[in-house]
mmCIF file of C-alpha atoms and ligand atoms in Angstrom:
data_model
loop_
_atom_site.group_PDB
_atom_site.id
_atom_site.type_symbol
_atom_site.label_atom_id
_atom_site.label_comp_id
_atom_site.label_asym_id
_atom_site.label_seq_id
_atom_site.Cartn_x
_atom_site.Cartn_y
_atom_site.Cartn_z
ATOM 1 C CA MET A 1 86.647 106.238 79.768
ATOM 2 C CA LEU A 2 85.169 102.910 80.748
ATOM 3 C CA ILE A 3 84.219 100.220 78.241
ATOM 4 C CA VAL A 4 81.487 98.031 79.682
ATOM 5 C CA MET A 5 81.300 94.602 78.041
ATOM 6 C CA ASN A 6 78.199 92.447 77.644
ATOM 7 C CA GLN A 7 77.765 89.818 80.343
ATOM 8 C CA LYS A 8 78.439 87.131 77.746
ATOM 9 C CA ALA A 9 81.377 88.852 76.020
ATOM 10 C CA THR A 10 83.984 86.328 74.900
ATOM 11 C CA ALA A 11 87.701 86.461 75.676
ATOM 12 C CA GLU A 12 88.371 87.320 71.996
ATOM 13 C CA GLU A 13 85.924 90.241 72.115
ATOM 14 C CA ILE A 14 87.582 91.574 75.268
ATOM 15 C CA ASP A 15 90.974 91.111 73.676
ATOM 16 C CA SER A 16 90.059 93.087 70.585
ATOM 17 C CA VAL A 17 88.865 96.017 72.743
ATOM 18 C CA VAL A 18 92.183 95.904 74.610
ATOM 19 C CA LYS A 19 94.051 95.918 71.278
ATOM 20 C CA VAL A 20 92.211 99.048 70.075
ATOM 21 C CA ILE A 21 93.020 100.797 73.374
ATOM 22 C CA GLU A 22 96.676 99.840 73.139
ATOM 23 C CA SER A 23 96.938 100.798 69.462
ATOM 24 C CA LYS A 24 96.178 104.371 70.539
ATOM 25 C CA GLY A 25 99.049 104.288 73.050
ATOM 26 C CA TYR A 26 96.725 104.086 76.086
ATOM 27 C CA THR A 27 96.667 101.471 78.856
ATOM 28 C CA ALA A 28 93.762 99.036 79.231
ATOM 29 C CA ARG A 29 92.943 97.951 82.780
ATOM 30 C CA ALA A 30 90.296 95.346 83.585
ATOM 31 C CA ILE A 31 88.210 96.474 86.548
ATOM 32 C CA PRO A 32 87.877 93.765 89.213
ATOM 33 C CA GLY A 33 84.510 92.625 90.558
ATOM 34 C CA GLY A 34 81.008 92.807 89.139
ATOM 35 C CA GLU A 35 79.153 90.313 87.015
ATOM 36 C CA ARG A 36 80.467 91.691 83.727
ATOM 37 C CA VAL A 37 83.917 92.739 82.554
ATOM 38 C CA SER A 38 84.660 96.438 82.297
ATOM 39 C CA ILE A 39 87.842 97.828 80.843
ATOM 40 C CA GLY A 40 89.164 101.173 81.989
ATOM 41 C CA ILE A 41 91.335 103.359 79.783
ATOM 42 C CA LEU A 42 94.334 104.901 81.541
ATOM 43 C CA HIS A 43 97.148 107.215 80.443
ATOM 44 C CA ASN A 44 95.129 109.018 77.747
ATOM 45 C CA GLN A 45 96.213 112.649 77.534
ATOM 46 C CA GLY A 46 92.920 114.044 76.243
ATOM 47 C CA PRO A 47 89.364 112.891 75.656
ATOM 48 C CA VAL A 48 88.981 109.431 74.115
ATOM 49 C CA ASP A 49 86.735 108.934 71.102
ATOM 50 C CA GLY A 50 83.980 106.575 72.320
ATOM 51 C CA SER A 51 82.912 105.709 68.767
ATOM 52 C CA LEU A 52 86.127 103.644 68.474
ATOM 53 C CA PHE A 53 84.501 101.064 70.743
ATOM 54 C CA LEU A 54 80.737 101.400 70.418
ATOM 55 C CA GLY A 55 80.376 99.210 67.340
ATOM 56 C CA LEU A 56 82.805 96.508 68.470
ATOM 57 C CA PRO A 57 81.340 93.043 69.194
ATOM 58 C CA GLY A 58 80.670 92.407 72.873
ATOM 59 C CA VAL A 59 80.674 96.102 73.865
ATOM 60 C CA LYS A 60 77.591 97.123 75.836
ATOM 61 C CA ASP A 61 78.379 100.698 76.745
ATOM 62 C CA VAL A 62 81.031 103.370 76.726
ATOM 63 C CA ILE A 63 81.060 105.635 79.770
ATOM 64 C CA PRO A 64 83.044 108.859 79.877
ATOM 65 C CA ILE A 65 84.712 109.420 83.256
ATOM 66 C CA THR A 66 84.081 112.888 84.587
ATOM 67 C CA LYS A 67 86.463 112.799 87.577
ATOM 68 C CA PRO A 68 90.225 113.326 87.629
ATOM 69 C CA TYR A 69 90.634 109.989 89.433
ATOM 70 C CA LYS A 70 89.607 106.819 87.663
ATOM 71 C CA LEU A 71 90.452 103.504 89.316
ATOM 72 C CA VAL A 72 89.280 104.693 92.743
ATOM 73 C CA SER A 73 86.003 106.078 91.431
ATOM 74 C CA ARG A 74 82.523 104.610 91.557
ATOM 75 C CA GLU A 75 82.208 105.454 87.882
ATOM 76 C CA PHE A 76 84.867 102.800 87.206
ATOM 77 C CA LYS A 77 83.634 100.288 89.790
ATOM 78 C CA SER A 78 80.228 100.582 91.373
ATOM 79 C CA GLU A 79 80.462 97.796 93.999
ATOM 80 C CA ASP A 80 82.178 98.451 97.334
ATOM 81 C CA THR A 81 85.725 97.143 97.543
ATOM 82 C CA VAL A 82 86.348 94.684 100.350
ATOM 83 C CA VAL A 83 89.938 94.413 101.546
ATOM 84 C CA PRO A 84 90.757 91.019 103.062
ATOM 85 C CA VAL A 85 93.404 90.908 105.802
ATOM 86 C CA GLY A 86 93.827 87.310 106.938
ATOM 87 C CA GLU A 87 90.401 86.244 108.141
ATOM 88 C CA ILE A 88 89.179 89.837 108.470
ATOM 89 C CA SER A 89 87.450 91.726 105.672
ATOM 90 C CA ILE A 90 87.479 95.512 105.746
ATOM 91 C CA GLY A 91 84.521 97.150 104.016
ATOM 92 C CA ASN A 92 82.243 94.108 103.992
ATOM 93 C CA GLY A 93 79.263 95.792 105.661
ATOM 94 C CA GLN A 94 80.525 95.167 109.198
ATOM 95 C CA PHE A 95 82.901 97.513 110.983
ATOM 96 C CA THR A 96 86.499 96.795 111.814
ATOM 97 C CA ILE A 97 88.359 98.021 114.867
ATOM 98 C CA ILE A 98 92.118 98.533 114.745
ATOM 99 C CA ALA A 99 93.702 99.446 118.074
ATOM 100 C CA GLY A 100 97.047 99.706 119.775
ATOM 101 C CA PRO A 101 99.668 102.186 120.888
ATOM 102 C CA CYS A 102 100.973 105.051 118.786
ATOM 103 C CA ALA A 103 104.448 103.515 118.954
ATOM 104 C CA VAL A 104 105.825 100.122 119.869
ATOM 105 C CA GLU A 105 107.973 100.808 122.923
ATOM 106 C CA SER A 106 108.841 97.333 124.197
ATOM 107 C CA GLU A 107 107.685 93.740 123.852
ATOM 108 C CA HIS A 108 105.999 93.892 127.220
ATOM 109 C CA GLN A 109 104.149 97.120 126.385
ATOM 110 C CA ALA A 110 102.975 95.896 122.969
ATOM 111 C CA LEU A 111 101.872 92.476 124.205
ATOM 112 C CA THR A 112 100.051 93.892 127.234
ATOM 113 C CA ILE A 113 98.106 96.350 125.085
ATOM 114 C CA ALA A 114 97.424 93.770 122.364
ATOM 115 C CA ARG A 115 95.895 91.367 124.878
ATOM 116 C CA HIS A 116 93.665 94.117 126.275
ATOM 117 C CA VAL A 117 92.445 95.352 122.915
ATOM 118 C CA LYS A 118 91.847 91.863 121.592
ATOM 119 C CA GLN A 119 89.731 91.001 124.592
ATOM 120 C CA ALA A 120 87.709 94.178 124.163
ATOM 121 C CA GLY A 121 86.977 93.408 120.494
ATOM 122 C CA ALA A 122 89.774 94.818 118.315
ATOM 123 C CA GLN A 123 90.384 92.773 115.176
ATOM 124 C CA LEU A 124 93.734 94.264 114.168
ATOM 125 C CA PHE A 125 96.665 95.620 116.168
ATOM 126 C CA ARG A 126 98.344 98.932 115.329
ATOM 127 C CA GLY A 127 101.741 100.228 116.442
ATOM 128 C CA GLY A 128 104.425 102.344 114.832
ATOM 129 C CA ALA A 129 108.002 101.102 114.517
ATOM 130 C CA PHE A 130 109.005 104.027 112.301
ATOM 131 C CA LYS A 131 107.457 107.219 113.678
ATOM 132 C CA PRO A 132 107.217 110.556 111.851
ATOM 133 C CA ARG A 133 107.684 113.144 114.624
ATOM 134 C CA THR A 134 107.475 116.904 114.468
ATOM 135 C CA SER A 135 110.660 117.272 116.504
ATOM 136 C CA PRO A 136 113.948 115.615 115.568
ATOM 137 C CA TYR A 137 114.564 115.195 119.325
ATOM 138 C CA SER A 138 111.471 113.032 119.926
ATOM 139 C CA PHE A 139 111.262 109.228 120.025
ATOM 140 C CA HIS A 140 111.221 107.945 116.446
ATOM 141 C CA GLY A 141 110.322 104.326 117.089
ATOM 142 C CA LEU A 142 112.320 101.147 117.534
ATOM 143 C CA GLY A 143 112.761 100.520 113.796
ATOM 144 C CA GLU A 144 113.300 96.881 112.859
ATOM 145 C CA GLU A 145 113.276 95.824 116.506
ATOM 146 C CA GLY A 146 109.752 97.276 116.692
ATOM 147 C CA LEU A 147 108.714 95.277 113.632
ATOM 148 C CA LYS A 148 110.032 92.096 115.251
ATOM 149 C CA ILE A 149 107.991 92.854 118.353
ATOM 150 C CA LEU A 150 104.914 93.354 116.158
ATOM 151 C CA ALA A 151 105.504 89.938 114.576
ATOM 152 C CA LYS A 152 105.631 88.417 118.061
ATOM 153 C CA VAL A 153 102.371 90.148 118.961
ATOM 154 C CA ARG A 154 100.765 88.667 115.849
ATOM 155 C CA ASP A 155 102.061 85.187 116.770
ATOM 156 C CA ALA A 156 100.888 85.493 120.350
ATOM 157 C CA THR A 157 97.441 86.984 119.725
ATOM 158 C CA GLY A 158 96.559 86.176 116.106
ATOM 159 C CA LEU A 159 95.873 89.868 115.484
ATOM 160 C CA PRO A 160 97.072 91.119 112.063
ATOM 161 C CA ILE A 161 99.462 94.070 112.252
ATOM 162 C CA VAL A 162 99.027 97.620 110.914
ATOM 163 C CA THR A 163 102.216 99.674 110.913
ATOM 164 C CA GLU A 164 103.474 102.806 109.202
ATOM 165 C CA VAL A 165 106.046 103.042 106.446
ATOM 166 C CA MET A 166 107.862 106.368 106.253
ATOM 167 C CA ASP A 167 110.062 106.095 103.197
ATOM 168 C CA CYS A 168 111.077 104.014 100.199
ATOM 169 C CA GLU A 169 114.339 102.877 101.844
ATOM 170 C CA THR A 170 112.523 100.974 104.570
ATOM 171 C CA PHE A 171 109.558 99.871 102.477
ATOM 172 C CA ASP A 172 110.748 96.307 101.815
ATOM 173 C CA LEU A 173 111.462 95.821 105.498
ATOM 174 C CA VAL A 174 108.053 97.108 106.638
ATOM 175 C CA GLU A 175 106.297 95.122 103.927
ATOM 176 C CA ALA A 176 107.975 91.928 105.114
ATOM 177 C CA TYR A 177 106.444 92.286 108.601
ATOM 178 C CA ALA A 178 103.175 94.198 108.174
ATOM 179 C CA ASP A 179 99.747 92.825 107.299
ATOM 180 C CA VAL A 180 98.551 96.332 106.429
ATOM 181 C CA ILE A 181 101.001 99.112 105.541
ATOM 182 C CA GLN A 182 100.037 102.564 106.783
ATOM 183 C CA ILE A 183 100.965 105.738 104.926
ATOM 184 C CA GLY A 184 100.657 108.677 107.286
ATOM 185 C CA THR A 185 99.122 112.099 106.866
ATOM 186 C CA ARG A 186 102.516 113.735 106.243
ATOM 187 C CA ASN A 187 103.317 111.348 103.420
ATOM 188 C CA MET A 188 99.962 111.374 101.645
ATOM 189 C CA GLN A 189 101.498 113.208 98.706
ATOM 190 C CA ASN A 190 104.911 111.559 98.792
ATOM 191 C CA PHE A 191 104.523 110.369 95.243
ATOM 192 C CA SER A 192 107.542 108.078 95.126
ATOM 193 C CA LEU A 193 106.293 106.355 98.275
ATOM 194 C CA LEU A 194 102.820 106.040 96.719
ATOM 195 C CA ARG A 195 104.325 104.473 93.603
ATOM 196 C CA ARG A 196 106.232 101.969 95.740
ATOM 197 C CA ALA A 197 102.998 101.214 97.616
ATOM 198 C CA GLY A 198 101.390 100.535 94.247
ATOM 199 C CA ARG A 199 103.842 97.668 93.753
ATOM 200 C CA ALA A 200 103.323 96.256 97.255
ATOM 201 C CA GLN A 201 101.700 92.883 97.826
ATOM 202 C CA LYS A 202 100.027 94.060 101.047
ATOM 203 C CA PRO A 203 96.985 96.315 101.631
ATOM 204 C CA ILE A 204 97.742 100.018 102.082
ATOM 205 C CA LEU A 205 95.951 102.176 104.632
ATOM 206 C CA ILE A 206 96.324 105.744 103.409
ATOM 207 C CA LYS A 207 95.564 108.557 105.796
ATOM 208 C CA ARG A 208 94.200 111.841 104.568
ATOM 209 C CA GLY A 209 96.765 114.623 104.456
ATOM 210 C CA MET A 210 96.069 117.104 107.236
ATOM 211 C CA ALA A 211 95.319 119.842 104.692
ATOM 212 C CA ALA A 212 94.223 117.676 101.772
ATOM 213 C CA THR A 213 90.961 117.968 99.899
ATOM 214 C CA ILE A 214 88.984 114.808 99.208
ATOM 215 C CA ASP A 215 90.074 114.996 95.552
ATOM 216 C CA GLU A 216 93.758 115.194 96.477
ATOM 217 C CA TRP A 217 93.340 112.256 98.839
ATOM 218 C CA LEU A 218 91.578 110.156 96.216
ATOM 219 C CA MET A 219 94.284 111.059 93.694
ATOM 220 C CA ALA A 220 96.870 109.764 96.180
ATOM 221 C CA ALA A 221 94.920 106.485 96.357
ATOM 222 C CA GLU A 222 94.807 106.531 92.549
ATOM 223 C CA TYR A 223 98.635 106.462 92.458
ATOM 224 C CA ILE A 224 98.572 103.242 94.491
ATOM 225 C CA MET A 225 95.909 101.614 92.341
ATOM 226 C CA GLU A 226 97.551 102.808 89.136
ATOM 227 C CA GLY A 227 100.619 100.862 90.232
ATOM 228 C CA GLY A 228 98.516 97.695 90.387
ATOM 229 C CA ASN A 229 97.636 97.475 94.096
ATOM 230 C CA ASN A 230 93.844 97.449 94.490
ATOM 231 C CA GLN A 231 93.965 96.801 98.230
ATOM 232 C CA VAL A 232 93.532 100.343 99.510
ATOM 233 C CA ILE A 233 91.815 101.545 102.687
ATOM 234 C CA LEU A 234 91.231 105.267 103.264
ATOM 235 C CA CYS A 235 91.573 106.736 106.750
ATOM 236 C CA GLU A 236 90.196 110.135 107.797
ATOM 237 C CA ARG A 237 92.239 111.434 110.746
ATOM 238 C CA GLY A 238 91.189 115.056 111.062
ATOM 239 C CA VAL A 239 92.244 118.148 109.177
ATOM 240 C CA ARG A 240 94.003 121.297 110.362
ATOM 241 C CA THR A 241 91.627 124.144 111.255
ATOM 242 C CA PHE A 242 91.792 127.252 113.470
ATOM 243 C CA VAL A 243 90.299 125.639 116.580
ATOM 244 C CA HIS A 244 92.158 125.023 119.838
ATOM 245 C CA HIS A 245 89.774 122.644 121.572
ATOM 246 C CA SER A 246 91.118 119.686 119.586
ATOM 247 C CA ARG A 247 94.371 118.877 117.808
ATOM 248 C CA ASN A 248 92.624 118.608 114.441
ATOM 249 C CA THR A 249 89.021 118.727 113.274
ATOM 250 C CA LEU A 250 87.496 115.376 112.403
ATOM 251 C CA ASP A 251 85.817 115.738 109.029
ATOM 252 C CA LEU A 252 82.913 113.344 109.423
ATOM 253 C CA SER A 253 81.399 114.578 106.181
ATOM 254 C CA ALA A 254 84.355 112.948 104.411
ATOM 255 C CA VAL A 255 82.679 109.564 104.974
ATOM 256 C CA PRO A 256 79.499 110.125 102.930
ATOM 257 C CA ALA A 257 81.452 112.246 100.425
ATOM 258 C CA VAL A 258 84.065 109.530 99.855
ATOM 259 C CA CYS A 259 81.481 106.724 99.769
ATOM 260 C CA LYS A 260 79.643 108.577 97.023
ATOM 261 C CA GLU A 261 82.776 109.104 94.929
ATOM 262 C CA SER A 262 84.738 105.945 95.621
ATOM 263 C CA HIS A 263 84.263 102.212 96.140
ATOM 264 C CA LEU A 264 87.183 102.047 98.599
ATOM 265 C CA PRO A 265 86.526 101.398 102.292
ATOM 266 C CA ILE A 266 86.994 104.372 104.635
ATOM 267 C CA ILE A 267 87.793 104.201 108.324
ATOM 268 C CA ILE A 268 88.135 106.910 110.976
ATOM 269 C CA ASP A 269 91.036 107.622 113.308
ATOM 270 C CA PRO A 270 89.448 109.621 116.136
ATOM 271 C CA SER A 271 92.685 109.679 118.166
ATOM 272 C CA HIS A 272 94.771 111.886 115.876
ATOM 273 C CA ALA A 273 91.705 113.983 115.087
ATOM 274 C CA ALA A 274 91.070 114.747 118.752
ATOM 275 C CA GLY A 275 94.579 114.772 120.159
ATOM 276 C CA ARG A 276 92.981 114.316 123.567
ATOM 277 C CA ARG A 277 91.454 111.277 125.133
ATOM 278 C CA ASP A 278 88.147 112.797 126.323
ATOM 279 C CA GLN A 279 86.951 113.292 122.728
ATOM 280 C CA VAL A 280 87.902 109.886 121.373
ATOM 281 C CA ILE A 281 84.805 107.940 122.477
ATOM 282 C CA PRO A 282 82.259 110.569 121.294
ATOM 283 C CA LEU A 283 84.017 110.852 117.914
ATOM 284 C CA SER A 284 84.086 107.061 117.585
ATOM 285 C CA ARG A 285 80.352 106.891 118.183
ATOM 286 C CA ALA A 286 79.837 109.510 115.489
ATOM 287 C CA ALA A 287 82.129 107.629 113.088
ATOM 288 C CA ILE A 288 79.987 104.520 113.341
ATOM 289 C CA ALA A 289 76.804 106.583 112.996
ATOM 290 C CA VAL A 290 78.017 108.070 109.688
ATOM 291 C CA GLU A 291 78.771 104.515 108.564
ATOM 292 C CA ALA A 292 82.534 104.525 108.372
ATOM 293 C CA HIS A 293 83.797 100.993 107.745
ATOM 294 C CA GLY A 294 85.924 100.970 110.847
ATOM 295 C CA LEU A 295 87.991 102.767 113.451
ATOM 296 C CA MET A 296 91.664 103.011 114.252
ATOM 297 C CA VAL A 297 92.180 103.968 117.896
ATOM 298 C CA GLU A 298 95.266 104.564 120.029
ATOM 299 C CA VAL A 299 95.290 102.659 123.323
ATOM 300 C CA HIS A 300 98.076 102.492 125.937
ATOM 301 C CA ASN A 301 98.371 100.598 129.211
ATOM 302 C CA ALA A 302 100.143 103.586 130.819
ATOM 303 C CA PRO A 303 99.375 106.634 128.648
ATOM 304 C CA GLU A 304 101.050 109.031 131.086
ATOM 305 C CA LYS A 305 104.345 107.268 130.350
ATOM 306 C CA ALA A 306 103.805 106.811 126.596
ATOM 307 C CA LEU A 307 106.707 107.857 124.375
ATOM 308 C CA SER A 308 104.318 109.383 121.842
ATOM 309 C CA ASP A 309 100.694 110.539 121.727
ATOM 310 C CA GLY A 310 99.965 109.664 125.372
ATOM 311 C CA ALA A 311 97.419 112.473 125.735
ATOM 312 C CA GLN A 312 95.127 110.945 123.123
ATOM 313 C CA SER A 313 95.651 107.305 124.054
ATOM 314 C CA LEU A 314 92.769 105.577 125.803
ATOM 315 C CA TYR A 315 93.209 103.480 128.924
ATOM 316 C CA PRO A 316 92.242 99.862 128.255
ATOM 317 C CA TYR A 317 89.036 100.218 130.321
ATOM 318 C CA GLN A 318 88.012 103.206 128.156
ATOM 319 C CA PHE A 319 88.677 101.218 125.004
ATOM 320 C CA GLU A 320 86.388 98.464 126.295
ATOM 321 C CA ARG A 321 83.690 101.065 126.834
ATOM 322 C CA LEU A 322 84.269 102.409 123.315
ATOM 323 C CA CYS A 323 83.853 98.933 121.817
ATOM 324 C CA ARG A 324 80.623 98.337 123.732
ATOM 325 C CA GLN A 325 79.179 101.681 122.664
ATOM 326 C CA VAL A 326 80.097 101.424 119.000
ATOM 327 C CA ARG A 327 78.713 97.887 118.856
ATOM 328 C CA SER A 328 75.333 99.114 120.091
ATOM 329 C CA ILE A 329 75.324 102.046 117.695
ATOM 330 C CA PHE A 330 76.199 99.729 114.826
ATOM 331 C CA GLY A 331 73.261 97.507 115.829
ATOM 332 C CA VAL A 332 70.882 100.482 115.887
ATOM 333 C CA ILE A 333 71.999 101.588 112.421
ATOM 334 C CA GLN A 334 71.609 98.083 111.001
ATOM 335 C CA ASN A 335 68.130 97.731 112.551
ATOM 336 C CA GLY A 336 67.160 101.132 111.245
ATOM 337 C CA LYS A 337 68.198 100.085 107.760
ATOM 338 C CA SER A 338 66.266 96.827 107.808
ATOM 339 C CA ASN A 339 63.178 98.617 109.183
ATOM 340 C CA LEU A 340 63.451 101.105 106.345
ATOM 341 C CA LYS A 341 63.611 98.230 103.845
ATOM 342 C CA ILE A 342 60.538 96.578 105.419
ATOM 343 C CA ALA A 343 58.628 99.884 105.361
ATOM 344 C CA ALA A 344 59.592 100.486 101.711
ATOM 345 C CA SER A 345 58.468 97.012 100.644
ATOM 346 C CA GLY A 346 55.285 97.057 102.780
HETATM 347 C C1 LIG B 1 99.862 107.527 113.730
HETATM 348 O O1 LIG B 1 98.950 106.814 113.281
HETATM 349 O O2 LIG B 1 100.468 107.289 114.783
HETATM 350 C C2 LIG B 1 100.203 108.776 112.995
HETATM 351 C C3 LIG B 1 101.413 109.316 113.058
HETATM 352 O O3 LIG B 1 99.153 109.252 112.319
HETATM 353 P P1 LIG B 1 98.998 110.535 111.352
HETATM 354 O O4 LIG B 1 99.830 110.228 110.143
HETATM 355 O O5 LIG B 1 97.537 110.587 111.095
HETATM 356 O O6 LIG B 1 99.482 111.730 112.112
HETATM 357 MN MN1 LIG B 2 100.061 108.530 117.019
#
């Protein structure tokens, strides 16, 4: 349930609503943003009696929440959430491009790629230091050494760093270096990791589980927000289907579906969806056309020698092409929207 306060509600009026919520053993959570204060009720085991609040001074409305998730839902917060990362804002009506290799392999490799992607238009750099791999015999990342390299890349280029955390043991370490902490598809329902992410001071980019429904994914984001971290970015990276022409199937319909249900920004990772480089640019174009808030793309200076995900990594010249194309598509969409507004007002 959501208690919507009058625009002019006083601190005392808000406080007395909170006291009623707490007297029932529930948790009161102020919802950030908006021109008026709203207070969400969490941890209630059954329906909440709205009449407890309707007559209280300063209360404008009492809205029952129909979804299993609360804090992530548009019912709780109608305005889009914008996640600031340094000088960049994700979800602010522009689109954000995150690019870099699957894994950090060496300082030279990371710096070379970072310089290329920055020049082409990337605003954040990605690279795994802790890699979840299907085989125990594969390269699992450089660990802390990889994080140190990422910090050097940030110093040298100014690009904020996105990197994956795999477990609670290494969370503090990753949090100390990262600007955005990625939780991968395999860990989307690692609930202890999600709880730790809820206590993090950094934004969390949570990928959709490869077999997760939208509801399960939003519930995973709910864990993070329930813990007190409102800085959450969703990332669709393809789901497992029966096809063989791509590694996964990019669920583009997740973008409008999520935007309807949730105020959180959603970006697309076309690289892990495709699993092959020839599909990455077309899928990126589509991602911008469905109005995702950004892209996360794997790029490598020598993909044939990459220690992970070489087949889906773009060459730097292809990434430049991608950036040019998505910029023009973004422009077309924006123009289309302003023309629609002019037509509607004319
Ligand atoms: C990655 O981003 O390199 C990665 C492992 O992604 P996912 O969790 O989507 O497989
Ligand atoms: Mn990868």
